[in-house]
Short mmCIF file of N, CA and C in Angstrom, two decimals:
data_model
loop_
_atom_site.label_atom_id
_atom_site.label_comp_id
_atom_site.label_asym_id
_atom_site.label_seq_id
_atom_site.Cartn_x
_atom_site.Cartn_y
_atom_site.Cartn_z
N MET A 250 2.78 -25.56 5.02
CA MET A 250 1.91 -24.43 5.38
C MET A 250 0.68 -24.41 4.48
N ALA A 251 -0.47 -24.25 5.10
CA ALA A 251 -1.69 -24.14 4.29
C ALA A 251 -1.65 -22.82 3.53
N GLN A 252 -2.26 -22.82 2.35
CA GLN A 252 -2.25 -21.58 1.56
C GLN A 252 -3.65 -21.04 1.37
N HIS A 253 -3.75 -19.73 1.42
CA HIS A 253 -5.00 -19.04 1.15
C HIS A 253 -4.85 -18.36 -0.20
N GLN A 254 -5.90 -17.70 -0.62
CA GLN A 254 -5.83 -17.02 -1.92
C GLN A 254 -6.35 -15.60 -1.80
N VAL A 255 -5.87 -14.78 -2.71
CA VAL A 255 -6.41 -13.44 -2.85
C VAL A 255 -6.73 -13.29 -4.34
N ARG A 256 -7.76 -12.52 -4.64
CA ARG A 256 -8.20 -12.41 -6.03
C ARG A 256 -8.02 -10.97 -6.49
N ILE A 257 -7.44 -10.80 -7.65
CA ILE A 257 -7.29 -9.44 -8.20
C ILE A 257 -8.65 -8.97 -8.69
N ILE A 258 -8.98 -7.73 -8.34
CA ILE A 258 -10.33 -7.20 -8.59
C ILE A 258 -10.50 -6.59 -9.98
N GLY A 259 -9.48 -5.84 -10.44
CA GLY A 259 -9.66 -5.12 -11.70
C GLY A 259 -8.41 -5.15 -12.56
N GLY A 260 -8.55 -4.66 -13.79
CA GLY A 260 -7.39 -4.54 -14.67
C GLY A 260 -7.08 -5.79 -15.47
N ALA A 261 -5.85 -5.88 -15.94
CA ALA A 261 -5.44 -6.94 -16.88
C ALA A 261 -5.58 -8.34 -16.30
N TRP A 262 -5.37 -8.47 -14.97
CA TRP A 262 -5.42 -9.80 -14.35
C TRP A 262 -6.67 -9.99 -13.51
N LYS A 263 -7.70 -9.25 -13.86
CA LYS A 263 -8.97 -9.31 -13.11
C LYS A 263 -9.40 -10.77 -12.90
N ARG A 264 -9.83 -11.06 -11.68
CA ARG A 264 -10.33 -12.38 -11.26
C ARG A 264 -9.22 -13.44 -11.14
N THR A 265 -7.96 -13.07 -11.34
CA THR A 265 -6.88 -14.04 -11.19
C THR A 265 -6.65 -14.31 -9.71
N PRO A 266 -6.71 -15.60 -9.29
CA PRO A 266 -6.41 -15.91 -7.89
C PRO A 266 -4.90 -16.04 -7.69
N LEU A 267 -4.42 -15.53 -6.58
CA LEU A 267 -3.00 -15.65 -6.25
C LEU A 267 -2.88 -16.32 -4.88
N PRO A 268 -2.01 -17.32 -4.75
CA PRO A 268 -1.83 -17.94 -3.44
C PRO A 268 -1.20 -16.96 -2.45
N VAL A 269 -1.62 -17.07 -1.22
CA VAL A 269 -1.10 -16.21 -0.14
C VAL A 269 -0.58 -17.12 0.96
N LEU A 270 0.59 -16.80 1.43
CA LEU A 270 1.21 -17.55 2.52
C LEU A 270 0.35 -17.47 3.77
N ASP A 271 0.23 -18.58 4.47
CA ASP A 271 -0.47 -18.59 5.75
C ASP A 271 0.56 -18.28 6.84
N ALA A 272 0.74 -17.00 7.14
CA ALA A 272 1.74 -16.60 8.12
C ALA A 272 1.11 -15.69 9.15
N LEU A 273 1.61 -15.74 10.35
CA LEU A 273 1.09 -14.94 11.44
C LEU A 273 1.09 -13.45 11.07
N GLY A 274 -0.05 -12.81 11.25
CA GLY A 274 -0.12 -11.37 11.01
C GLY A 274 -0.34 -10.98 9.56
N LEU A 275 -0.32 -11.97 8.66
CA LEU A 275 -0.52 -11.65 7.24
C LEU A 275 -2.02 -11.66 6.96
N ARG A 276 -2.57 -10.48 6.60
CA ARG A 276 -4.00 -10.40 6.33
C ARG A 276 -4.21 -9.53 5.10
N PRO A 277 -4.45 -10.19 3.97
CA PRO A 277 -4.66 -9.43 2.73
C PRO A 277 -5.81 -8.43 2.86
N THR A 278 -5.64 -7.27 2.26
CA THR A 278 -6.70 -6.26 2.25
C THR A 278 -7.93 -6.85 1.55
N PRO A 279 -9.10 -6.83 2.20
CA PRO A 279 -10.29 -7.45 1.62
C PRO A 279 -10.67 -6.87 0.25
N ASP A 280 -11.35 -7.70 -0.56
CA ASP A 280 -11.74 -7.32 -1.92
C ASP A 280 -12.48 -5.97 -1.95
N ARG A 281 -13.47 -5.84 -1.07
CA ARG A 281 -14.32 -4.64 -1.11
C ARG A 281 -13.50 -3.39 -0.80
N VAL A 282 -12.55 -3.53 0.12
CA VAL A 282 -11.69 -2.40 0.48
C VAL A 282 -10.83 -2.02 -0.71
N ARG A 283 -10.23 -3.03 -1.36
CA ARG A 283 -9.37 -2.73 -2.51
C ARG A 283 -10.16 -2.06 -3.63
N GLU A 284 -11.35 -2.54 -3.87
CA GLU A 284 -12.22 -1.93 -4.89
C GLU A 284 -12.43 -0.44 -4.59
N THR A 285 -12.78 -0.14 -3.35
CA THR A 285 -13.03 1.24 -2.94
C THR A 285 -11.78 2.09 -3.05
N VAL A 286 -10.68 1.56 -2.52
CA VAL A 286 -9.43 2.33 -2.47
C VAL A 286 -8.94 2.68 -3.86
N PHE A 287 -9.00 1.73 -4.78
CA PHE A 287 -8.49 2.01 -6.12
C PHE A 287 -9.42 2.95 -6.88
N ASN A 288 -10.70 2.97 -6.54
CA ASN A 288 -11.59 4.00 -7.09
C ASN A 288 -11.18 5.38 -6.57
N TRP A 289 -10.88 5.45 -5.28
CA TRP A 289 -10.42 6.73 -4.69
C TRP A 289 -9.15 7.20 -5.38
N ILE A 290 -8.18 6.29 -5.50
CA ILE A 290 -6.89 6.65 -6.09
C ILE A 290 -7.08 7.12 -7.52
N ASN A 291 -7.94 6.43 -8.23
CA ASN A 291 -8.22 6.78 -9.63
C ASN A 291 -8.68 8.22 -9.77
N HIS A 292 -9.50 8.67 -8.82
CA HIS A 292 -10.03 10.05 -8.88
C HIS A 292 -8.99 11.08 -8.48
N GLN A 293 -7.98 10.67 -7.71
CA GLN A 293 -7.03 11.63 -7.13
C GLN A 293 -5.67 11.62 -7.82
N LEU A 294 -5.38 10.56 -8.56
CA LEU A 294 -4.03 10.38 -9.10
C LEU A 294 -3.63 11.54 -10.01
N PRO A 295 -2.48 12.17 -9.72
CA PRO A 295 -2.10 13.33 -10.52
C PRO A 295 -1.69 12.99 -11.96
N SER A 296 -1.19 11.77 -12.17
CA SER A 296 -0.80 11.38 -13.54
C SER A 296 -1.66 10.22 -14.01
N ASP A 297 -1.49 9.80 -15.26
CA ASP A 297 -2.22 8.65 -15.76
C ASP A 297 -1.65 7.38 -15.12
N TRP A 298 -2.48 6.34 -15.09
CA TRP A 298 -2.04 5.07 -14.49
C TRP A 298 -0.76 4.56 -15.14
N ASP A 299 -0.66 4.71 -16.46
CA ASP A 299 0.50 4.11 -17.14
C ASP A 299 1.80 4.88 -16.86
N GLN A 300 1.69 5.98 -16.12
CA GLN A 300 2.90 6.70 -15.69
C GLN A 300 3.07 6.65 -14.17
N ALA A 301 2.11 6.06 -13.49
CA ALA A 301 2.09 6.09 -12.02
C ALA A 301 3.06 5.08 -11.42
N THR A 302 3.77 5.52 -10.39
CA THR A 302 4.70 4.65 -9.68
C THR A 302 4.18 4.42 -8.26
N PHE A 303 4.19 3.16 -7.84
CA PHE A 303 3.66 2.77 -6.53
C PHE A 303 4.76 2.16 -5.68
N LEU A 304 4.73 2.45 -4.39
CA LEU A 304 5.61 1.83 -3.41
C LEU A 304 4.74 1.13 -2.38
N ASP A 305 4.87 -0.20 -2.28
CA ASP A 305 4.12 -1.00 -1.32
C ASP A 305 5.09 -1.37 -0.20
N LEU A 306 5.08 -0.56 0.89
CA LEU A 306 6.14 -0.66 1.89
C LEU A 306 6.08 -1.90 2.78
N PHE A 307 4.90 -2.38 3.07
CA PHE A 307 4.75 -3.61 3.87
C PHE A 307 3.91 -4.57 3.03
N ALA A 308 4.52 -5.13 1.99
CA ALA A 308 3.74 -5.79 0.93
C ALA A 308 2.94 -6.99 1.43
N GLY A 309 3.51 -7.80 2.32
CA GLY A 309 2.77 -8.95 2.85
C GLY A 309 2.30 -9.88 1.74
N SER A 310 0.99 -9.96 1.55
CA SER A 310 0.42 -10.84 0.51
C SER A 310 0.59 -10.24 -0.88
N GLY A 311 0.85 -8.93 -0.94
CA GLY A 311 0.97 -8.25 -2.23
C GLY A 311 -0.37 -7.87 -2.85
N ALA A 312 -1.47 -8.06 -2.09
CA ALA A 312 -2.80 -7.81 -2.66
C ALA A 312 -2.92 -6.40 -3.23
N LEU A 313 -2.40 -5.41 -2.52
CA LEU A 313 -2.51 -4.02 -2.99
C LEU A 313 -1.59 -3.76 -4.17
N GLY A 314 -0.35 -4.21 -4.06
CA GLY A 314 0.62 -3.98 -5.13
C GLY A 314 0.25 -4.67 -6.43
N PHE A 315 -0.21 -5.91 -6.34
CA PHE A 315 -0.62 -6.64 -7.56
C PHE A 315 -1.83 -5.97 -8.19
N GLU A 316 -2.72 -5.44 -7.35
CA GLU A 316 -3.90 -4.74 -7.86
C GLU A 316 -3.46 -3.51 -8.66
N ALA A 317 -2.50 -2.75 -8.12
CA ALA A 317 -2.00 -1.55 -8.81
C ALA A 317 -1.35 -1.94 -10.14
N ALA A 318 -0.56 -3.00 -10.12
CA ALA A 318 0.12 -3.44 -11.34
C ALA A 318 -0.89 -3.92 -12.38
N SER A 319 -1.91 -4.63 -11.94
CA SER A 319 -2.95 -5.13 -12.85
C SER A 319 -3.67 -3.99 -13.54
N ARG A 320 -3.81 -2.88 -12.83
CA ARG A 320 -4.53 -1.72 -13.38
C ARG A 320 -3.64 -0.83 -14.24
N GLY A 321 -2.40 -1.27 -14.47
CA GLY A 321 -1.57 -0.58 -15.45
C GLY A 321 -0.53 0.36 -14.91
N ALA A 322 -0.23 0.28 -13.60
CA ALA A 322 0.80 1.16 -13.03
C ALA A 322 2.12 0.96 -13.77
N ALA A 323 2.87 2.04 -13.96
CA ALA A 323 4.17 1.96 -14.64
C ALA A 323 5.12 1.06 -13.87
N SER A 324 5.13 1.22 -12.54
CA SER A 324 5.98 0.36 -11.72
C SER A 324 5.40 0.24 -10.32
N VAL A 325 5.62 -0.94 -9.73
CA VAL A 325 5.22 -1.19 -8.35
C VAL A 325 6.43 -1.81 -7.65
N THR A 326 6.89 -1.18 -6.59
CA THR A 326 7.99 -1.72 -5.80
C THR A 326 7.41 -2.28 -4.52
N MET A 327 7.56 -3.59 -4.32
CA MET A 327 7.03 -4.27 -3.13
C MET A 327 8.17 -4.59 -2.18
N ILE A 328 7.97 -4.26 -0.91
CA ILE A 328 9.00 -4.50 0.10
C ILE A 328 8.41 -5.33 1.24
N ASP A 329 9.15 -6.34 1.65
CA ASP A 329 8.78 -7.11 2.83
C ASP A 329 10.05 -7.70 3.42
N ASN A 330 10.06 -7.94 4.74
CA ASN A 330 11.27 -8.49 5.35
C ASN A 330 11.13 -9.95 5.74
N HIS A 331 9.99 -10.56 5.40
CA HIS A 331 9.72 -11.95 5.77
C HIS A 331 10.06 -12.84 4.57
N GLY A 332 11.12 -13.64 4.71
CA GLY A 332 11.62 -14.44 3.59
C GLY A 332 10.57 -15.24 2.83
N PRO A 333 9.77 -16.09 3.52
CA PRO A 333 8.76 -16.87 2.80
C PRO A 333 7.74 -15.99 2.06
N ALA A 334 7.35 -14.86 2.68
CA ALA A 334 6.39 -13.95 2.02
C ALA A 334 7.01 -13.37 0.75
N VAL A 335 8.31 -13.01 0.83
CA VAL A 335 9.00 -12.45 -0.34
C VAL A 335 9.06 -13.49 -1.46
N ARG A 336 9.36 -14.73 -1.11
CA ARG A 336 9.42 -15.79 -2.15
C ARG A 336 8.05 -15.99 -2.79
N GLN A 337 6.98 -15.89 -1.98
CA GLN A 337 5.62 -16.01 -2.52
C GLN A 337 5.31 -14.84 -3.46
N LEU A 338 5.71 -13.63 -3.08
CA LEU A 338 5.51 -12.46 -3.94
C LEU A 338 6.24 -12.64 -5.26
N GLU A 339 7.47 -13.13 -5.20
CA GLU A 339 8.26 -13.34 -6.43
C GLU A 339 7.61 -14.40 -7.32
N ALA A 340 7.11 -15.48 -6.69
CA ALA A 340 6.44 -16.54 -7.46
C ALA A 340 5.18 -16.01 -8.14
N ASN A 341 4.41 -15.19 -7.42
CA ASN A 341 3.19 -14.62 -8.01
C ASN A 341 3.53 -13.63 -9.13
N ARG A 342 4.57 -12.84 -8.92
CA ARG A 342 5.01 -11.91 -9.98
C ARG A 342 5.40 -12.69 -11.23
N ASP A 343 6.15 -13.78 -11.06
CA ASP A 343 6.60 -14.57 -12.20
C ASP A 343 5.42 -15.26 -12.89
N LYS A 344 4.47 -15.72 -12.10
CA LYS A 344 3.26 -16.36 -12.66
C LYS A 344 2.51 -15.38 -13.57
N LEU A 345 2.46 -14.12 -13.15
CA LEU A 345 1.75 -13.09 -13.92
C LEU A 345 2.61 -12.48 -15.03
N LYS A 346 3.91 -12.86 -15.03
CA LYS A 346 4.87 -12.23 -15.97
C LYS A 346 4.80 -10.71 -15.84
N ALA A 347 4.78 -10.25 -14.59
CA ALA A 347 4.59 -8.83 -14.30
C ALA A 347 5.94 -8.11 -14.26
N ASP A 348 6.36 -7.60 -15.42
CA ASP A 348 7.67 -6.94 -15.46
C ASP A 348 7.62 -5.52 -14.90
N ASN A 349 6.42 -5.08 -14.47
CA ASN A 349 6.33 -3.75 -13.83
C ASN A 349 6.41 -3.86 -12.30
N ILE A 350 6.72 -5.07 -11.79
CA ILE A 350 6.81 -5.27 -10.34
C ILE A 350 8.24 -5.62 -9.93
N THR A 351 8.75 -4.92 -8.93
CA THR A 351 10.04 -5.23 -8.31
C THR A 351 9.76 -5.67 -6.88
N VAL A 352 10.32 -6.81 -6.47
CA VAL A 352 10.14 -7.31 -5.11
C VAL A 352 11.49 -7.22 -4.39
N LEU A 353 11.50 -6.59 -3.22
CA LEU A 353 12.73 -6.44 -2.45
C LEU A 353 12.53 -6.98 -1.05
N ARG A 354 13.52 -7.74 -0.56
CA ARG A 354 13.48 -8.17 0.84
C ARG A 354 14.31 -7.18 1.65
N ALA A 355 13.65 -6.47 2.54
CA ALA A 355 14.35 -5.44 3.32
C ALA A 355 13.46 -4.99 4.47
N ASP A 356 14.07 -4.31 5.43
CA ASP A 356 13.31 -3.63 6.46
C ASP A 356 12.67 -2.40 5.82
N ALA A 357 11.36 -2.31 5.89
CA ALA A 357 10.63 -1.26 5.17
C ALA A 357 11.08 0.14 5.58
N LEU A 358 11.24 0.37 6.87
CA LEU A 358 11.58 1.71 7.34
C LEU A 358 13.00 2.11 6.92
N ALA A 359 13.93 1.17 7.05
CA ALA A 359 15.33 1.45 6.66
C ALA A 359 15.42 1.71 5.16
N LEU A 360 14.72 0.89 4.37
CA LEU A 360 14.78 1.06 2.91
C LEU A 360 14.10 2.36 2.49
N ALA A 361 13.02 2.72 3.17
CA ALA A 361 12.34 3.99 2.85
C ALA A 361 13.30 5.16 3.05
N ARG A 362 14.08 5.11 4.13
CA ARG A 362 15.07 6.18 4.37
C ARG A 362 16.13 6.20 3.27
N ASP A 363 16.59 5.00 2.88
CA ASP A 363 17.61 4.90 1.81
C ASP A 363 17.08 5.45 0.49
N MET A 364 15.84 5.08 0.16
CA MET A 364 15.24 5.54 -1.10
C MET A 364 15.12 7.07 -1.11
N ALA A 365 14.71 7.63 0.03
CA ALA A 365 14.58 9.09 0.12
C ALA A 365 15.95 9.74 -0.06
N ALA A 366 16.98 9.15 0.55
CA ALA A 366 18.33 9.70 0.43
C ALA A 366 18.83 9.65 -1.01
N ARG A 367 18.36 8.64 -1.76
CA ARG A 367 18.76 8.50 -3.17
C ARG A 367 17.87 9.33 -4.10
N GLY A 368 16.88 10.02 -3.53
CA GLY A 368 16.03 10.89 -4.34
C GLY A 368 14.95 10.16 -5.12
N GLN A 369 14.56 8.96 -4.66
CA GLN A 369 13.47 8.24 -5.34
C GLN A 369 12.12 8.79 -4.90
N HIS A 370 11.20 8.90 -5.87
CA HIS A 370 9.87 9.44 -5.57
C HIS A 370 8.79 8.58 -6.21
N PHE A 371 7.63 8.56 -5.57
CA PHE A 371 6.51 7.73 -6.03
C PHE A 371 5.22 8.56 -6.05
N ASP A 372 4.30 8.13 -6.91
CA ASP A 372 2.98 8.78 -6.95
C ASP A 372 2.08 8.33 -5.81
N VAL A 373 2.18 7.04 -5.48
CA VAL A 373 1.32 6.47 -4.43
C VAL A 373 2.17 5.56 -3.53
N ILE A 374 2.04 5.75 -2.23
CA ILE A 374 2.68 4.86 -1.26
C ILE A 374 1.58 4.10 -0.52
N LEU A 375 1.70 2.79 -0.51
CA LEU A 375 0.72 1.92 0.14
C LEU A 375 1.28 1.50 1.50
N LEU A 376 0.56 1.82 2.58
CA LEU A 376 0.99 1.46 3.93
C LEU A 376 -0.06 0.57 4.58
N ASP A 377 0.23 -0.71 4.64
CA ASP A 377 -0.65 -1.65 5.33
C ASP A 377 0.23 -2.51 6.24
N PRO A 378 0.81 -1.88 7.28
CA PRO A 378 1.77 -2.60 8.12
C PRO A 378 1.07 -3.55 9.09
N PRO A 379 1.84 -4.49 9.66
CA PRO A 379 1.26 -5.34 10.72
C PRO A 379 0.70 -4.46 11.84
N TYR A 380 -0.41 -4.89 12.40
CA TYR A 380 -1.07 -4.12 13.45
C TYR A 380 -0.30 -4.22 14.77
N GLN A 381 -0.66 -3.32 15.68
CA GLN A 381 -0.18 -3.34 17.07
C GLN A 381 1.33 -3.13 17.21
N GLN A 382 1.98 -2.57 16.23
CA GLN A 382 3.44 -2.37 16.34
C GLN A 382 3.85 -0.90 16.10
N GLU A 383 2.85 -0.01 16.05
CA GLU A 383 3.16 1.42 15.86
C GLU A 383 3.91 1.70 14.55
N LEU A 384 3.78 0.81 13.57
CA LEU A 384 4.56 0.97 12.33
C LEU A 384 4.02 2.11 11.46
N LEU A 385 2.72 2.33 11.50
CA LEU A 385 2.15 3.43 10.71
C LEU A 385 2.71 4.77 11.22
N ALA A 386 2.81 4.89 12.54
CA ALA A 386 3.34 6.12 13.14
C ALA A 386 4.80 6.34 12.77
N GLN A 387 5.52 5.24 12.52
CA GLN A 387 6.94 5.36 12.14
C GLN A 387 7.10 5.57 10.63
N ALA A 388 6.21 4.97 9.85
CA ALA A 388 6.35 5.00 8.38
C ALA A 388 5.85 6.31 7.77
N LEU A 389 4.74 6.83 8.29
CA LEU A 389 4.13 8.01 7.64
C LEU A 389 5.07 9.22 7.61
N PRO A 390 5.82 9.51 8.69
CA PRO A 390 6.73 10.67 8.61
C PRO A 390 7.84 10.53 7.57
N LEU A 391 8.09 9.30 7.09
CA LEU A 391 9.11 9.09 6.06
C LEU A 391 8.55 9.37 4.65
N CYS A 392 7.23 9.42 4.54
CA CYS A 392 6.60 9.49 3.22
C CYS A 392 6.76 10.82 2.48
N PRO A 393 6.74 11.98 3.15
CA PRO A 393 6.87 13.23 2.39
C PRO A 393 8.12 13.26 1.51
N ALA A 394 9.22 12.71 2.00
CA ALA A 394 10.47 12.71 1.23
C ALA A 394 10.42 11.75 0.04
N LEU A 395 9.42 10.86 0.03
CA LEU A 395 9.33 9.85 -1.03
C LEU A 395 8.22 10.13 -2.05
N LEU A 396 7.38 11.13 -1.76
CA LEU A 396 6.22 11.38 -2.62
C LEU A 396 6.53 12.39 -3.71
N LYS A 397 6.01 12.13 -4.90
CA LYS A 397 6.02 13.16 -5.94
C LYS A 397 5.00 14.23 -5.56
N GLU A 398 5.09 15.37 -6.20
CA GLU A 398 4.14 16.44 -5.92
C GLU A 398 2.72 15.95 -6.22
N GLY A 399 1.82 16.18 -5.28
CA GLY A 399 0.43 15.73 -5.46
C GLY A 399 0.23 14.26 -5.18
N GLY A 400 1.28 13.60 -4.66
CA GLY A 400 1.21 12.16 -4.41
C GLY A 400 0.26 11.80 -3.27
N LEU A 401 -0.02 10.51 -3.16
CA LEU A 401 -1.01 10.01 -2.21
C LEU A 401 -0.42 8.92 -1.34
N VAL A 402 -0.93 8.80 -0.12
CA VAL A 402 -0.59 7.68 0.75
C VAL A 402 -1.88 6.97 1.13
N TYR A 403 -1.89 5.64 0.92
CA TYR A 403 -3.00 4.81 1.41
C TYR A 403 -2.55 4.21 2.73
N ALA A 404 -3.34 4.39 3.78
CA ALA A 404 -2.97 3.87 5.10
C ALA A 404 -4.09 3.01 5.65
N GLU A 405 -3.72 1.79 6.03
CA GLU A 405 -4.69 0.85 6.61
C GLU A 405 -4.29 0.62 8.07
N ALA A 406 -5.28 0.58 8.95
CA ALA A 406 -4.95 0.49 10.37
C ALA A 406 -6.05 -0.25 11.13
N GLU A 407 -5.73 -0.58 12.39
CA GLU A 407 -6.72 -1.27 13.23
C GLU A 407 -7.65 -0.30 13.93
N ALA A 408 -7.40 1.01 13.74
CA ALA A 408 -8.25 2.03 14.35
C ALA A 408 -8.35 3.21 13.39
N ALA A 409 -9.40 3.99 13.54
CA ALA A 409 -9.58 5.17 12.68
C ALA A 409 -8.54 6.23 13.04
N LEU A 410 -8.03 6.93 12.04
CA LEU A 410 -7.15 8.07 12.30
C LEU A 410 -8.01 9.23 12.78
N PRO A 411 -7.48 10.07 13.67
CA PRO A 411 -8.28 11.19 14.17
C PRO A 411 -8.66 12.17 13.06
N VAL A 412 -9.85 12.72 13.15
CA VAL A 412 -10.29 13.69 12.15
C VAL A 412 -10.09 15.10 12.71
N GLU A 413 -10.29 16.08 11.86
CA GLU A 413 -10.09 17.48 12.26
C GLU A 413 -10.92 17.79 13.50
N GLY A 414 -10.31 18.53 14.42
CA GLY A 414 -11.03 18.84 15.65
C GLY A 414 -10.62 17.91 16.78
N GLU A 415 -10.19 16.68 16.43
CA GLU A 415 -9.68 15.76 17.44
C GLU A 415 -8.18 16.00 17.61
N GLU A 416 -7.64 15.51 18.70
CA GLU A 416 -6.22 15.70 18.94
C GLU A 416 -5.40 14.88 17.95
N MET A 417 -4.51 15.58 17.25
CA MET A 417 -3.68 14.93 16.23
C MET A 417 -2.35 14.48 16.82
N PRO A 418 -1.98 13.23 16.61
CA PRO A 418 -0.63 12.83 17.02
C PRO A 418 0.39 13.53 16.13
N GLU A 419 1.59 13.68 16.64
CA GLU A 419 2.63 14.40 15.92
C GLU A 419 2.91 13.80 14.54
N TRP A 420 2.85 12.47 14.45
CA TRP A 420 3.20 11.80 13.18
C TRP A 420 2.16 12.04 12.08
N LEU A 421 1.00 12.58 12.44
CA LEU A 421 -0.03 12.88 11.42
C LEU A 421 0.01 14.35 10.98
N ALA A 422 0.90 15.13 11.61
CA ALA A 422 0.96 16.56 11.29
C ALA A 422 1.30 16.76 9.82
N GLY A 423 0.60 17.69 9.19
CA GLY A 423 0.90 18.01 7.80
C GLY A 423 0.13 17.20 6.77
N TRP A 424 -0.71 16.26 7.26
CA TRP A 424 -1.47 15.41 6.33
C TRP A 424 -2.95 15.76 6.37
N ASP A 425 -3.58 15.72 5.20
CA ASP A 425 -5.04 15.80 5.10
C ASP A 425 -5.58 14.40 4.83
N ILE A 426 -6.64 14.03 5.53
CA ILE A 426 -7.32 12.76 5.21
C ILE A 426 -8.34 13.07 4.12
N VAL A 427 -8.04 12.63 2.90
CA VAL A 427 -8.88 12.93 1.74
C VAL A 427 -10.16 12.09 1.80
N ARG A 428 -9.99 10.79 2.07
CA ARG A 428 -11.13 9.87 2.19
C ARG A 428 -10.83 8.88 3.30
N SER A 429 -11.85 8.38 3.96
CA SER A 429 -11.65 7.30 4.93
C SER A 429 -12.92 6.48 5.03
N ASP A 430 -12.76 5.24 5.43
CA ASP A 430 -13.90 4.33 5.54
C ASP A 430 -13.51 3.18 6.45
N LYS A 431 -14.47 2.31 6.71
CA LYS A 431 -14.24 1.15 7.58
C LYS A 431 -14.96 -0.03 6.97
N ALA A 432 -14.32 -1.19 7.00
CA ALA A 432 -14.96 -2.43 6.56
C ALA A 432 -14.59 -3.51 7.57
N GLY A 433 -15.59 -3.99 8.33
CA GLY A 433 -15.30 -4.96 9.37
C GLY A 433 -14.35 -4.33 10.39
N MET A 434 -13.20 -4.97 10.59
CA MET A 434 -12.22 -4.47 11.56
C MET A 434 -11.15 -3.61 10.90
N VAL A 435 -11.32 -3.33 9.61
CA VAL A 435 -10.29 -2.59 8.87
C VAL A 435 -10.69 -1.13 8.70
N TYR A 436 -9.81 -0.23 9.12
CA TYR A 436 -10.00 1.20 8.88
C TYR A 436 -9.02 1.61 7.79
N PHE A 437 -9.53 2.28 6.77
CA PHE A 437 -8.63 2.63 5.67
C PHE A 437 -8.81 4.09 5.26
N HIS A 438 -7.69 4.69 4.83
CA HIS A 438 -7.63 6.14 4.65
C HIS A 438 -6.79 6.48 3.43
N LEU A 439 -7.16 7.55 2.76
CA LEU A 439 -6.33 8.11 1.70
C LEU A 439 -5.85 9.47 2.17
N LEU A 440 -4.53 9.66 2.17
CA LEU A 440 -3.92 10.87 2.72
C LEU A 440 -3.18 11.65 1.66
N LYS A 441 -3.14 12.95 1.85
CA LYS A 441 -2.42 13.84 0.96
C LYS A 441 -1.71 14.88 1.81
N LEU A 442 -0.52 15.28 1.40
CA LEU A 442 0.20 16.31 2.15
C LEU A 442 -0.52 17.65 2.01
N GLN A 443 -0.57 18.38 3.09
CA GLN A 443 -1.14 19.73 3.02
C GLN A 443 -0.19 20.62 2.20
N ALA A 444 -0.76 21.61 1.56
CA ALA A 444 0.05 22.52 0.73
C ALA A 444 1.16 23.13 1.57
N GLY A 445 2.33 23.20 0.97
CA GLY A 445 3.46 23.82 1.65
C GLY A 445 4.25 22.89 2.54
N VAL A 446 3.79 21.64 2.68
CA VAL A 446 4.54 20.66 3.50
C VAL A 446 5.42 19.84 2.58
N ASP A 447 6.69 19.69 2.93
CA ASP A 447 7.53 18.79 2.15
C ASP A 447 8.57 18.12 3.05
#
């Protein structure tokens, strides 16, 4: 399989290239998007980076999770169900000697439910699922049970999420879109639970 690369933008491993598996549907979040998103998160994060916990539910290339770890996150849990992608994530973690990263091979939605049942909570949940499979609509309703108070969800999609005044799908109920933008074909959003929603 041919390999592509993704480059870490900021933090301890800034400019470090990481190999990315060439697999169907795997599309690392572009550099400019990651730069923007982590600036957004930085302004909104309720705790300091060195105490922040991240959950990367559809890790894929790991571009988002490695970026969070490079910037000093206390822990990053990466989940993917594709064996070769998981092995690549583990190899990249080992290359970086990143002891703040845990890589798990699992179905993201099933594991999210298990984590919520076990009372696990995160400051930031990263959602960049494969497109065209309605996975964002399935994953977002699981997030309130996994978020710490004041926590954030980053959501990447092939279309813009509806804004206030437009018809809201049921799975978006209870969320505020704090920031949103578009780069090329990528629509990206930072979400926060509305007060009183849990």
